[in-house]
Coordinates of C-alpha atoms and ligand atoms in Angstrom, one line a residue:
X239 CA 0.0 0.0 0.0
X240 CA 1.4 3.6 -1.0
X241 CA 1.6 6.3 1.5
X242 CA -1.4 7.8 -0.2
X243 CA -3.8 4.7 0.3
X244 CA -2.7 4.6 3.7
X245 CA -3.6 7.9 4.5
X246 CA -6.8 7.7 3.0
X247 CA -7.9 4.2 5.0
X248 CA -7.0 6.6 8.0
X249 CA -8.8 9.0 7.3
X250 CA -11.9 6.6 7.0
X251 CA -11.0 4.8 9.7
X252 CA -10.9 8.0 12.2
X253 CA -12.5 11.0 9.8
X254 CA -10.7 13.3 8.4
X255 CA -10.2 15.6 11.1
X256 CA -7.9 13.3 13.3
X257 CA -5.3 12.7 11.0
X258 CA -2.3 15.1 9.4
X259 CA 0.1 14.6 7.0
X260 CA 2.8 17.2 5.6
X261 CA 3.3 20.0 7.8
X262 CA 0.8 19.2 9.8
X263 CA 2.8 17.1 11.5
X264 CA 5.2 19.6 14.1
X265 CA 8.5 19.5 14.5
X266 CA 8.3 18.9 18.4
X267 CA 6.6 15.2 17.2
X268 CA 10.0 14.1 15.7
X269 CA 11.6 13.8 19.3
X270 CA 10.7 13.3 22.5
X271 CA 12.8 14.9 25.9
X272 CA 16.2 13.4 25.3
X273 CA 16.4 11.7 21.9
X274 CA 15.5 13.6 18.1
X275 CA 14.2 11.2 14.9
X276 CA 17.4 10.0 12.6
X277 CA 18.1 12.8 9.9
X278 CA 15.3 11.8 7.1
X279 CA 12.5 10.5 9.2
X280 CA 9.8 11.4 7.8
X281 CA 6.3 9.8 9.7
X282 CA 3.3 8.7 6.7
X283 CA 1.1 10.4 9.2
X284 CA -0.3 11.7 12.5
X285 CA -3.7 10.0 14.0
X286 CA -5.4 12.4 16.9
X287 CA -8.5 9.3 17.9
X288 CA -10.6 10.9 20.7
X289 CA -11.4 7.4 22.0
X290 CA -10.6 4.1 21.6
X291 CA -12.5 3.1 19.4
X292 CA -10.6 5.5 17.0
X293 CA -7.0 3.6 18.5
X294 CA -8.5 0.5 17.5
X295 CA -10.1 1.3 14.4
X296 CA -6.2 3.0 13.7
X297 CA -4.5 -0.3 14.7
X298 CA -6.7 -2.2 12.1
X299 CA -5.7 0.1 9.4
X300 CA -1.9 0.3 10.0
X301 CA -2.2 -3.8 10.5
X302 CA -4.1 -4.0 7.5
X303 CA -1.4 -1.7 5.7
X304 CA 1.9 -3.3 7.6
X305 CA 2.6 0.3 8.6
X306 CA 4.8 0.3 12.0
X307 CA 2.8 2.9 14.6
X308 CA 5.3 4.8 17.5
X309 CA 2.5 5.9 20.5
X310 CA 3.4 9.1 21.7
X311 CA 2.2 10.5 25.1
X312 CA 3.5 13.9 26.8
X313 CA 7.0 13.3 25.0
X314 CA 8.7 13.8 28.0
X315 CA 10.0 10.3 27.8
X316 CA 14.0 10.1 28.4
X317 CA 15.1 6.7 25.9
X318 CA 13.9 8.0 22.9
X319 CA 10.9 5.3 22.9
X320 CA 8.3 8.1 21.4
X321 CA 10.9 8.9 19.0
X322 CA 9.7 8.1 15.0
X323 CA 11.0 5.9 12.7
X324 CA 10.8 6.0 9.0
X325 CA 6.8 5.9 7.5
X326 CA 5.8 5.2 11.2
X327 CA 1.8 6.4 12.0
X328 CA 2.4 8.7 15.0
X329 CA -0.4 8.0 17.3
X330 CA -0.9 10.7 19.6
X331 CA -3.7 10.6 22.6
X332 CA -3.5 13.8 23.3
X333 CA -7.4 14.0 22.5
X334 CA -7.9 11.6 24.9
X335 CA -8.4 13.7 27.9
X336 CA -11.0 13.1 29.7
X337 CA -11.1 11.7 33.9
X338 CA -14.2 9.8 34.2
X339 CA -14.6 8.3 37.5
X340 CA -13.1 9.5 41.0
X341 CA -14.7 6.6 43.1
X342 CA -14.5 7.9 46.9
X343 CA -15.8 4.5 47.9
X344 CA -12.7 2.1 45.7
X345 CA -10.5 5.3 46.1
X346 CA -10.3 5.2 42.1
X347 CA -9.2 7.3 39.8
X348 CA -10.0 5.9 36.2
X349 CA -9.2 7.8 33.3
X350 CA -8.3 8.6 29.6
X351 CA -5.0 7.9 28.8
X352 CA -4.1 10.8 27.6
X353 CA -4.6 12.9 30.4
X354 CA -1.4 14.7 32.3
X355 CA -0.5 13.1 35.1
X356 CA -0.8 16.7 37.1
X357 CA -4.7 17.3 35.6
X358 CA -4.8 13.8 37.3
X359 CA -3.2 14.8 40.5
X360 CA -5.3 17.9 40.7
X361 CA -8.6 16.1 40.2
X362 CA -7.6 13.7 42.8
X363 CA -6.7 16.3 45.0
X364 CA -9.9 18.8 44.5
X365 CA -12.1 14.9 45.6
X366 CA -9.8 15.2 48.7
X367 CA -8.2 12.2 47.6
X368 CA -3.6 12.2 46.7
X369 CA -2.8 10.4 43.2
X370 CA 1.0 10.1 45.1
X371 CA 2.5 9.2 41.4
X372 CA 5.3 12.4 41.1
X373 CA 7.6 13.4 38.3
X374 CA 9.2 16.8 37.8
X375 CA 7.6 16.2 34.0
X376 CA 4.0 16.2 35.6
X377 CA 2.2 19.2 33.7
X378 CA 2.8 17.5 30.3
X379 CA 3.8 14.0 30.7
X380 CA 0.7 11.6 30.5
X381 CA -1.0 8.5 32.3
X382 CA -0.8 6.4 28.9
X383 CA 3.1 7.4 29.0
X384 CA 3.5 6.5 32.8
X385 CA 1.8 3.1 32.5
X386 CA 4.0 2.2 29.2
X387 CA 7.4 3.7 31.4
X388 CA 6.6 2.3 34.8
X389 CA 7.2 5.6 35.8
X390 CA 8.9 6.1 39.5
X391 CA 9.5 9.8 40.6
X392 CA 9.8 11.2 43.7
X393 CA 7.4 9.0 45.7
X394 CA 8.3 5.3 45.3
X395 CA 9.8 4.4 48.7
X396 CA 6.0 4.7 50.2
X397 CA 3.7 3.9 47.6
X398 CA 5.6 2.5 44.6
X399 CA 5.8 2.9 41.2
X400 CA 3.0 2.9 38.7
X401 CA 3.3 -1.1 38.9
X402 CA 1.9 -0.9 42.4
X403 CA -0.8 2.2 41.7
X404 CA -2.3 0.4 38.9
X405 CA -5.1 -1.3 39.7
X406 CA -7.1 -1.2 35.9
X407 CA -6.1 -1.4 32.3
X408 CA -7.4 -0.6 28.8
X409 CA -5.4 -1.8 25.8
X410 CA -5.4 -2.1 22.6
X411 CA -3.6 -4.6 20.6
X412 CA -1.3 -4.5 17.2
X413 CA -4.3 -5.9 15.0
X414 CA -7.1 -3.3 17.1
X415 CA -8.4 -6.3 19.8
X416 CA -9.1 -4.2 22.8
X417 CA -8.8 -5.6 25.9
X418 CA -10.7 -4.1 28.6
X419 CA -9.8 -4.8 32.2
X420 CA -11.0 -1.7 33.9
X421 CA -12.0 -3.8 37.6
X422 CA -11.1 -1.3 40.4
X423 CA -10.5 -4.5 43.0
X424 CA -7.1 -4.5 44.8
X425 CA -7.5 -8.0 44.7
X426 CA -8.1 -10.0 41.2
X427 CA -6.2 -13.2 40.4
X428 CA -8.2 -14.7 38.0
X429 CA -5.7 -16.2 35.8
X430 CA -2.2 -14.3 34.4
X431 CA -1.8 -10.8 35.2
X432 CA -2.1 -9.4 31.6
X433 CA -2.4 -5.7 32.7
X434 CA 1.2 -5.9 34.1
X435 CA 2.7 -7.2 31.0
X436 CA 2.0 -3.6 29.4
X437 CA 3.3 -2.1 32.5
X438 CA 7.0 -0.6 31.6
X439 CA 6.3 -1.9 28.0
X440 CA 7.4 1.5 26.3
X441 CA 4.5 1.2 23.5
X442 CA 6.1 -2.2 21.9
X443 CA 3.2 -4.7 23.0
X444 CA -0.1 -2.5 23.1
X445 CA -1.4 1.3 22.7
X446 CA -2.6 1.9 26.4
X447 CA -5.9 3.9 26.4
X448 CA -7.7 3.8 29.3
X449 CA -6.4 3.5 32.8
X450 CA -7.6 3.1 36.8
X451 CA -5.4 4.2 39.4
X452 CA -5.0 4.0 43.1
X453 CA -6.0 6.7 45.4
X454 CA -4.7 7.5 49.0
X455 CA -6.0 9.8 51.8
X456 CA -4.2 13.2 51.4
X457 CA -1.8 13.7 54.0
X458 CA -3.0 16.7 56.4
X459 CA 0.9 17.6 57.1
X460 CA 4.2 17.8 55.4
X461 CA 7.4 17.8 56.5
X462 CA 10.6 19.0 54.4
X463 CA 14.0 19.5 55.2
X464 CA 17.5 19.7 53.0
X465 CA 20.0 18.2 54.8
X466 CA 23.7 18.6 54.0
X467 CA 25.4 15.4 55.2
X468 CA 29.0 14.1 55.1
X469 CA 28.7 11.7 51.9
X470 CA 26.8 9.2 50.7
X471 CA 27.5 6.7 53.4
X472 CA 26.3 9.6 55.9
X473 CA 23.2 9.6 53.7
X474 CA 22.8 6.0 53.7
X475 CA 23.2 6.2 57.6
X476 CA 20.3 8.8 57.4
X477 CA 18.1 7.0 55.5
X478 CA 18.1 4.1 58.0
X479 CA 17.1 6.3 60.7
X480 CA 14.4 8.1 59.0
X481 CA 12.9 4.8 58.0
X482 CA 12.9 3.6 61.6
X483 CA 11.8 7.6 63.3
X484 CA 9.5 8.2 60.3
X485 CA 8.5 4.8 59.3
X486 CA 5.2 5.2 56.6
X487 CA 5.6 8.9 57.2
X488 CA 8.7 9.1 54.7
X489 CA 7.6 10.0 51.5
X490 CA 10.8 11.1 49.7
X491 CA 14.5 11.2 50.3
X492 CA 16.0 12.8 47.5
X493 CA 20.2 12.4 47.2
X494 CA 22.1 15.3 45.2
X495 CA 25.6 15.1 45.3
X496 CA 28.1 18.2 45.1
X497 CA 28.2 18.7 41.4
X498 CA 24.8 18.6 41.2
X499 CA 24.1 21.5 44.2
X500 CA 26.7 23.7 42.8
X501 CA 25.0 23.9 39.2
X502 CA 21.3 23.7 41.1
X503 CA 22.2 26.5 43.1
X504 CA 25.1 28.4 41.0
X505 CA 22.0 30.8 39.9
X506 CA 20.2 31.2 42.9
X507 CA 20.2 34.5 44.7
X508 CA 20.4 32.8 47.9
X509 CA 21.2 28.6 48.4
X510 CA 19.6 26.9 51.4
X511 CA 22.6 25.5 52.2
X512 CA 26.3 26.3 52.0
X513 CA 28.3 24.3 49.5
X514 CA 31.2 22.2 50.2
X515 CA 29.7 20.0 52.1
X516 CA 30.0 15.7 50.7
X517 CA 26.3 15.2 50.2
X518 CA 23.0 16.6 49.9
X519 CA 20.1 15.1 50.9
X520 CA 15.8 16.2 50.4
X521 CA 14.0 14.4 52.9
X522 CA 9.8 14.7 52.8
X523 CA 7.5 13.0 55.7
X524 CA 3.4 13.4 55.6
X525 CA 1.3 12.5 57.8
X526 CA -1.9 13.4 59.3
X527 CA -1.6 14.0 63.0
X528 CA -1.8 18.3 62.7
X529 CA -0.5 18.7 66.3
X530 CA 2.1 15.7 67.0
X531 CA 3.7 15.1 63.1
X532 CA 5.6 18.6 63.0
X533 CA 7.1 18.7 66.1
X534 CA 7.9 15.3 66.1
X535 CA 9.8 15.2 62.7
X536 CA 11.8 18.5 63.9
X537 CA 12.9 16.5 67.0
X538 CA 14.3 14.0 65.1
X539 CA 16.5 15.9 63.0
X540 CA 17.5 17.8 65.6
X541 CA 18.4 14.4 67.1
X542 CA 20.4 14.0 63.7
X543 CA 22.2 17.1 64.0
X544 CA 23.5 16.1 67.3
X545 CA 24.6 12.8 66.7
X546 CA 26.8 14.4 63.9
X547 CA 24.9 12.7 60.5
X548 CA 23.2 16.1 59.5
X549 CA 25.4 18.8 59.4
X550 CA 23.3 21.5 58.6
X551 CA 19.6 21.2 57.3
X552 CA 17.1 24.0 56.1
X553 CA 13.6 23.2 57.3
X554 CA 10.4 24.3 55.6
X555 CA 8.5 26.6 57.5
X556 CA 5.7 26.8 54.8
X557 CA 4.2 25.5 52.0
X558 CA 6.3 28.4 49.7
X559 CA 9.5 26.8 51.7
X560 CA 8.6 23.2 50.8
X561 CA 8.3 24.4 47.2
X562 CA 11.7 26.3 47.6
X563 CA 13.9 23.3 48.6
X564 CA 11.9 20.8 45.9
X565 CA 13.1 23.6 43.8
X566 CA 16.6 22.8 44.1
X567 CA 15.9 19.3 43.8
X568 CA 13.9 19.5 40.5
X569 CA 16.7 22.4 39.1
X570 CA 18.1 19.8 36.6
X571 CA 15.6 20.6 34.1
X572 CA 17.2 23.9 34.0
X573 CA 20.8 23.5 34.3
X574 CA 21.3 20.3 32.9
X575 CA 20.0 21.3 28.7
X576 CA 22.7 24.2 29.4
X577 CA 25.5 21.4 29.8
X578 CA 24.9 21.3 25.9
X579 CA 25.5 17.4 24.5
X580 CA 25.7 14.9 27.6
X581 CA 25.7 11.4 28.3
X582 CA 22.5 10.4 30.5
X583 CA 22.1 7.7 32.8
X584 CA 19.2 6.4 34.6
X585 CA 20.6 3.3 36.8
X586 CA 19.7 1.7 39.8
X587 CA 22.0 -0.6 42.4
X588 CA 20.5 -2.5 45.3
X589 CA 20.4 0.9 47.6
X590 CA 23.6 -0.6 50.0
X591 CA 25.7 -0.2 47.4
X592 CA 24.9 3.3 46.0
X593 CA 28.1 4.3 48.4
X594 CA 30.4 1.6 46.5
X595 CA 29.3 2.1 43.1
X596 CA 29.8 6.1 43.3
X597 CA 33.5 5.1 44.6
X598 CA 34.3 3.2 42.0
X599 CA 32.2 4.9 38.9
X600 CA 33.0 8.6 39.5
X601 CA 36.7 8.2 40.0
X602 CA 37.1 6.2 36.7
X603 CA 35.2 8.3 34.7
X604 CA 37.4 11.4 36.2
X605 CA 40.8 9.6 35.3
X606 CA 39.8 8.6 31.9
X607 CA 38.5 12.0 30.7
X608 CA 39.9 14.5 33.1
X609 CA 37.6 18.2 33.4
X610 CA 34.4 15.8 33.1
X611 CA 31.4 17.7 34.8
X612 CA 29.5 14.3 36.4
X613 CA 26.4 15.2 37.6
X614 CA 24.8 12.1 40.3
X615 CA 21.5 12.4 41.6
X616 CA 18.3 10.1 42.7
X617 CA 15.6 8.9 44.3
X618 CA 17.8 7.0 46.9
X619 CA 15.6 4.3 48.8
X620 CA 14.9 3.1 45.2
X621 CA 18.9 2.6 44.7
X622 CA 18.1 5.0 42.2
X623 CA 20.6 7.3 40.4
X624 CA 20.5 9.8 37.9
X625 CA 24.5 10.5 36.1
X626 CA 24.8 13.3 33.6
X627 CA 28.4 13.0 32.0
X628 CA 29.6 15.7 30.0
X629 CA 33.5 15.0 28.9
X630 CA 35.6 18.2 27.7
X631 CA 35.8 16.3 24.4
X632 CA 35.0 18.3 21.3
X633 CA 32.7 14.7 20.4
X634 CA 31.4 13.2 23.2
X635 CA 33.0 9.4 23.3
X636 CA 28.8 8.3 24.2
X637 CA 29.8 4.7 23.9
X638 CA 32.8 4.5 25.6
X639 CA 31.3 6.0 28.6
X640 CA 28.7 4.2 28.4
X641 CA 30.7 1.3 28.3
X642 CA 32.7 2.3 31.4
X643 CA 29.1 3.1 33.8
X644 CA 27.5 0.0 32.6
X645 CA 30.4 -2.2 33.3
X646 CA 29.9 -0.9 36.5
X647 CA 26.4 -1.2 37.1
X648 CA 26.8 -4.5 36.0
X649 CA 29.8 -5.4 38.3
X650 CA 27.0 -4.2 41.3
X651 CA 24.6 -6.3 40.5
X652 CA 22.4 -2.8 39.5
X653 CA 19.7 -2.0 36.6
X654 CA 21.0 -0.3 33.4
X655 CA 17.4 0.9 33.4
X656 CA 15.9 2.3 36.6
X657 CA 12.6 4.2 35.7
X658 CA 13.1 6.2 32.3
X659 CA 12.9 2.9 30.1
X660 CA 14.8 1.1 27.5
X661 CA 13.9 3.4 24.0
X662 CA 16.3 3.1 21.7
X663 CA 18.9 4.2 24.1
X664 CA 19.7 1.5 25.9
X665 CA 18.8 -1.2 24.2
X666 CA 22.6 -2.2 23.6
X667 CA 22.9 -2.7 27.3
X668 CA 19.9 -4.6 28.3
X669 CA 22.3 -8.0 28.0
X670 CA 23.6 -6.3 31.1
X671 CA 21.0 -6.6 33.1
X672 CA 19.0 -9.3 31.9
X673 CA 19.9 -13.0 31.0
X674 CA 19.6 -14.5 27.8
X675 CA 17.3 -16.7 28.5
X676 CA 15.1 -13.5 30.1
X677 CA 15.6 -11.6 27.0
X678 CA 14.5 -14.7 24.4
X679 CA 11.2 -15.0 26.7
X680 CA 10.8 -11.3 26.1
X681 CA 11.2 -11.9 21.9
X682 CA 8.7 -14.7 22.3
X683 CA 6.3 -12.6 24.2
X684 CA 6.8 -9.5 21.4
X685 CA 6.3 -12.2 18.6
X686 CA 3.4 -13.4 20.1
X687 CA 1.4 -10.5 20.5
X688 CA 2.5 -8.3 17.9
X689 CA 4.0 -11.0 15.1
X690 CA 4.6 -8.6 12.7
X691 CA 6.5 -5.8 14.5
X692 CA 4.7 -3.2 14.3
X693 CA 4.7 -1.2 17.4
X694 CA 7.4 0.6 17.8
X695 CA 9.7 -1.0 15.8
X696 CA 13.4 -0.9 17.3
X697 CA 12.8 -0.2 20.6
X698 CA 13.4 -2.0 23.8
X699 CA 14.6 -5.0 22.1
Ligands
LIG942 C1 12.0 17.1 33.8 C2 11.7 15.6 33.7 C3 11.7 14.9 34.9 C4 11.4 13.5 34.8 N1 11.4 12.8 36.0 C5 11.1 11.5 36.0 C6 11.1 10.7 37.2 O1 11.4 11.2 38.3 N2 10.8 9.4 37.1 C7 10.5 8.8 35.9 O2 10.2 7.6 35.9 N3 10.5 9.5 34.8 C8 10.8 10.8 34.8 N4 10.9 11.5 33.6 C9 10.7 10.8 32.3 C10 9.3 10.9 31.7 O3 8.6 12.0 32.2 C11 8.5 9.6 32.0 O4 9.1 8.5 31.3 C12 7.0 9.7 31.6 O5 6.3 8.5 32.2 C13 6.8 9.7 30.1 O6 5.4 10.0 29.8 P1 5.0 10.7 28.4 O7 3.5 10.8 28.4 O8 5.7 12.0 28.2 O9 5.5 9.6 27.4 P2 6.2 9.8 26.0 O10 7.6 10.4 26.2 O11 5.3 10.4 25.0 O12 6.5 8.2 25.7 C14 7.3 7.4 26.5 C15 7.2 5.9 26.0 O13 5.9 5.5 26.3 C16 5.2 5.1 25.1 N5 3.8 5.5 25.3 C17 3.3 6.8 25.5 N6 2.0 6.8 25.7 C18 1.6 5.5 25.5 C19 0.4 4.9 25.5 N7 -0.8 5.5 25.7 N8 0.3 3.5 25.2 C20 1.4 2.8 25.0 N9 2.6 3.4 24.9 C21 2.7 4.7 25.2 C22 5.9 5.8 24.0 O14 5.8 5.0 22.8 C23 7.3 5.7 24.5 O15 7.9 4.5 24.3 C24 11.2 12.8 33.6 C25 11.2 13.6 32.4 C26 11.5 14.9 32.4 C27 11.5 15.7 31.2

């Protein structure tokens, strides 16, 4: 089938008005955050469905045609995974906006794909209910795009990743079969767990289009505090103690290391904290106890301080002061595009080891390309880290530092993917991370539900 006969079968498949060709298509569509299209890519099309029965009815016409399809959410993604590839259908659900249930009595949210994940939040919160799912992409990134990245954030050490907030699911399948499982029961083990095989999929096994997520009281109080700490061992040390003081209170503990607070703060007319110190850590606890929580969190760090593991701290005295130190925290949107062309990495190491793995990773990138700007951040009780590597290279040697972190994430047992995804980015890597045998089931499961590869071709595997 030509690219006109395609078009048309779109076209009346969906109506005219959800589908553009040409310029039509904008150039923002031919990247997502991180990654842009290979020189040349040109996509056959663009396909705007406003429900899914318009996914479906798309599926059947690019399976009819053989016509690969790239799903794109908020294209906030990180791997490249939204990126398009040659005579790709982009398949946007950005029309696919609509929240249609908050259920007070299942504490469910169930939705449109397409909506943002903060439109979500906000809706949860004006039914007096927290959608605790957090990303500094919130305004634009989307529930469809969550599901499909397992997205984890800034919450995960209480109340998981999208995984464990999913309770319902809506797909729809390479050749259009939709397959509804939209139950808002915590408990359901009638046979496989289908919904979860989509979960972290990145848009290679189904186009998700409807979802139900968890909802949790919303804390009455919140605690936050920067604390500037010795090192990550000191941090480590910290985290332990806040878990047993705080227990289910904890709700983020952010770590930033030096690099990463100079640049967050080198702008700021004012830094919470002094630099120089080893470590930096954001630490959030809500609860609901209005007269006992605050008091009670500013004893322990005070407790902290004096037993010589905090070594200064900067605690929120309001709302605007919370938003203030989560500021500096989120400031890597800013800085971070300024660094110009950079090496990303999004790894995670069983959380014990975050200490070992920084002593042996930083170092090594340092002697091999002295002046590097490294960058380490995360969402530490997830083992979670964030490197930005920027060598003073002219050309930055991508593969051979990627080569050099891996190795090293491998030697600790860690993830080469923690929460952004595979994309095309990291596919090379996956072997170091997964077995083979773990990586042929994953082929087998691709073949069988999408035999002839066309959901976002070249990604993941
Ligand atoms: C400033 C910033 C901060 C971020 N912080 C975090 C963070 O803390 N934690 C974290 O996990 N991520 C983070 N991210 C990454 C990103 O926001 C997440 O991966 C997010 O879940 C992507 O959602 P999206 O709608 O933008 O998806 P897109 O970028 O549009 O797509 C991402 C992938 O999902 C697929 N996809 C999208 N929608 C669907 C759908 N409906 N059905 C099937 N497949 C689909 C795409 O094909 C692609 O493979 C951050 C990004 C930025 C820019």
């Amino acid at each position: 089938m030509d690219t006109m006969d395609i078009v048309s079968s779109l076209r009346a498949a969906v109506g005219d008005d959800s589908v553009r060709t040409g310029e039509g298509i904008e150039p923002r569509r031919l990247r997502d955050w991180a990654i842009a299209a290979e020189p040349g890519v040109v996509p056959v099309a663009l396909v705007l469905p406003r429900d899914t029965a318009g996914v479906a009815a798309t599926m059947r016409a690019c399976h009819a045609a053989r016509v690969p399809v790239v799903v794109q959410g908020g294209l906030t993604g990180l791997a490249g995974g939204a990126t398009p590839v040659h005579g790709c259908v982009l398949l946007s659900l950005e029309r696919m906006r609509a929240i249609e249930r908050i259920d007070a009595l299942d504490a469910t949210l169930t939705a449109q794909a397409g909506v943002t994940l903060q439109s979500a939040q906000e809706a949860a919160q004006a039914a007096g209910w927290l959608l605790p799912l957090d990303i500094g992409a919130r305004g634009s990134c989307t529930l469809g795009g969550n599901v499909a990245t397992n997205a984890g954030g800034n919450r995960v050490l209480r109340y998981g990743t999208t995984r464990d907030l999913l309770l319902g699911l809506e797909v729809v399948l390479a050749d259009g079969t939709v397959i509804e499982s939209l139950g808002r029961m915590q408990k359901d083990n009638a046979g496989y767990d289908l919904q979860q095989l989509f979960v972290g999929s990145e848009g290679t096994l189904g186009v998700v289009t409807r979802v139900v997520m968890r909802l949790f009281p919303l804390p009455r109080t919140t605690q936050t505090a920067l604390c500037a700490v010795d090192g990550i061992e000191a941090a480590g040390e910290l985290l332990g103690a806040a878990r047993r003081a705080l227990g289910g209170q904890l709700s983020a503990f952010e770590l930033m290391l030096p690099t990463f607070w100079r640049l967050a703060t080198a702008s700021a007319s004012r830094a919470p904290l002094a630099a120089g110190h080893g470590a930096y850590v954001l630490i959030e606890a809500s609860g609901f106890d209005e007269a006992a929580d605050g008091p009670r969190f500013e004893h322990w760090l005070q407790s902290q301080m004096e037993a010589g593991v905090v070594r200064d701290a900067a605690l929120a005295q309001s709302l605007q002061d919370a938003a203030g130190l989560w500021a500096v925290r989120e400031a890597g949107s800013h800085f971070l595009p300024a660094l110009g062309e950079r090496i990303g990495f999004d790894i995670s190491v069983p959380p014990g080891g975050i200490a070992a793995f920084a002593a042996d990773c930083l170092p090594r990138i340092d002697s091999h390309w002295p002046g590097s700007t490294a960058v380490c951040f995360g969402h530490m009780a997830d083992g979670n880290l964030h490197l930005v590597v920027r060598t003073p290279d002219a050309v930055q040697p991508v593969h051979a530092v990627e080569s050099l972190v891996y190795g090293c994430v491998r030697a600790a047992g860690g993830s080469v993917a923690a929460e952004h995804g595979v994309g095309l980015h990291r596919r090379e890597w996956l072997g170091h991370t997964r077995t083979s045998e773990a990586l042929a089931l994953m082929r087998r499961l691709k073949d069988m539900l999408d035999p002839l590869g066309l959901l976002n071709p070249g990604k993941v595997l």
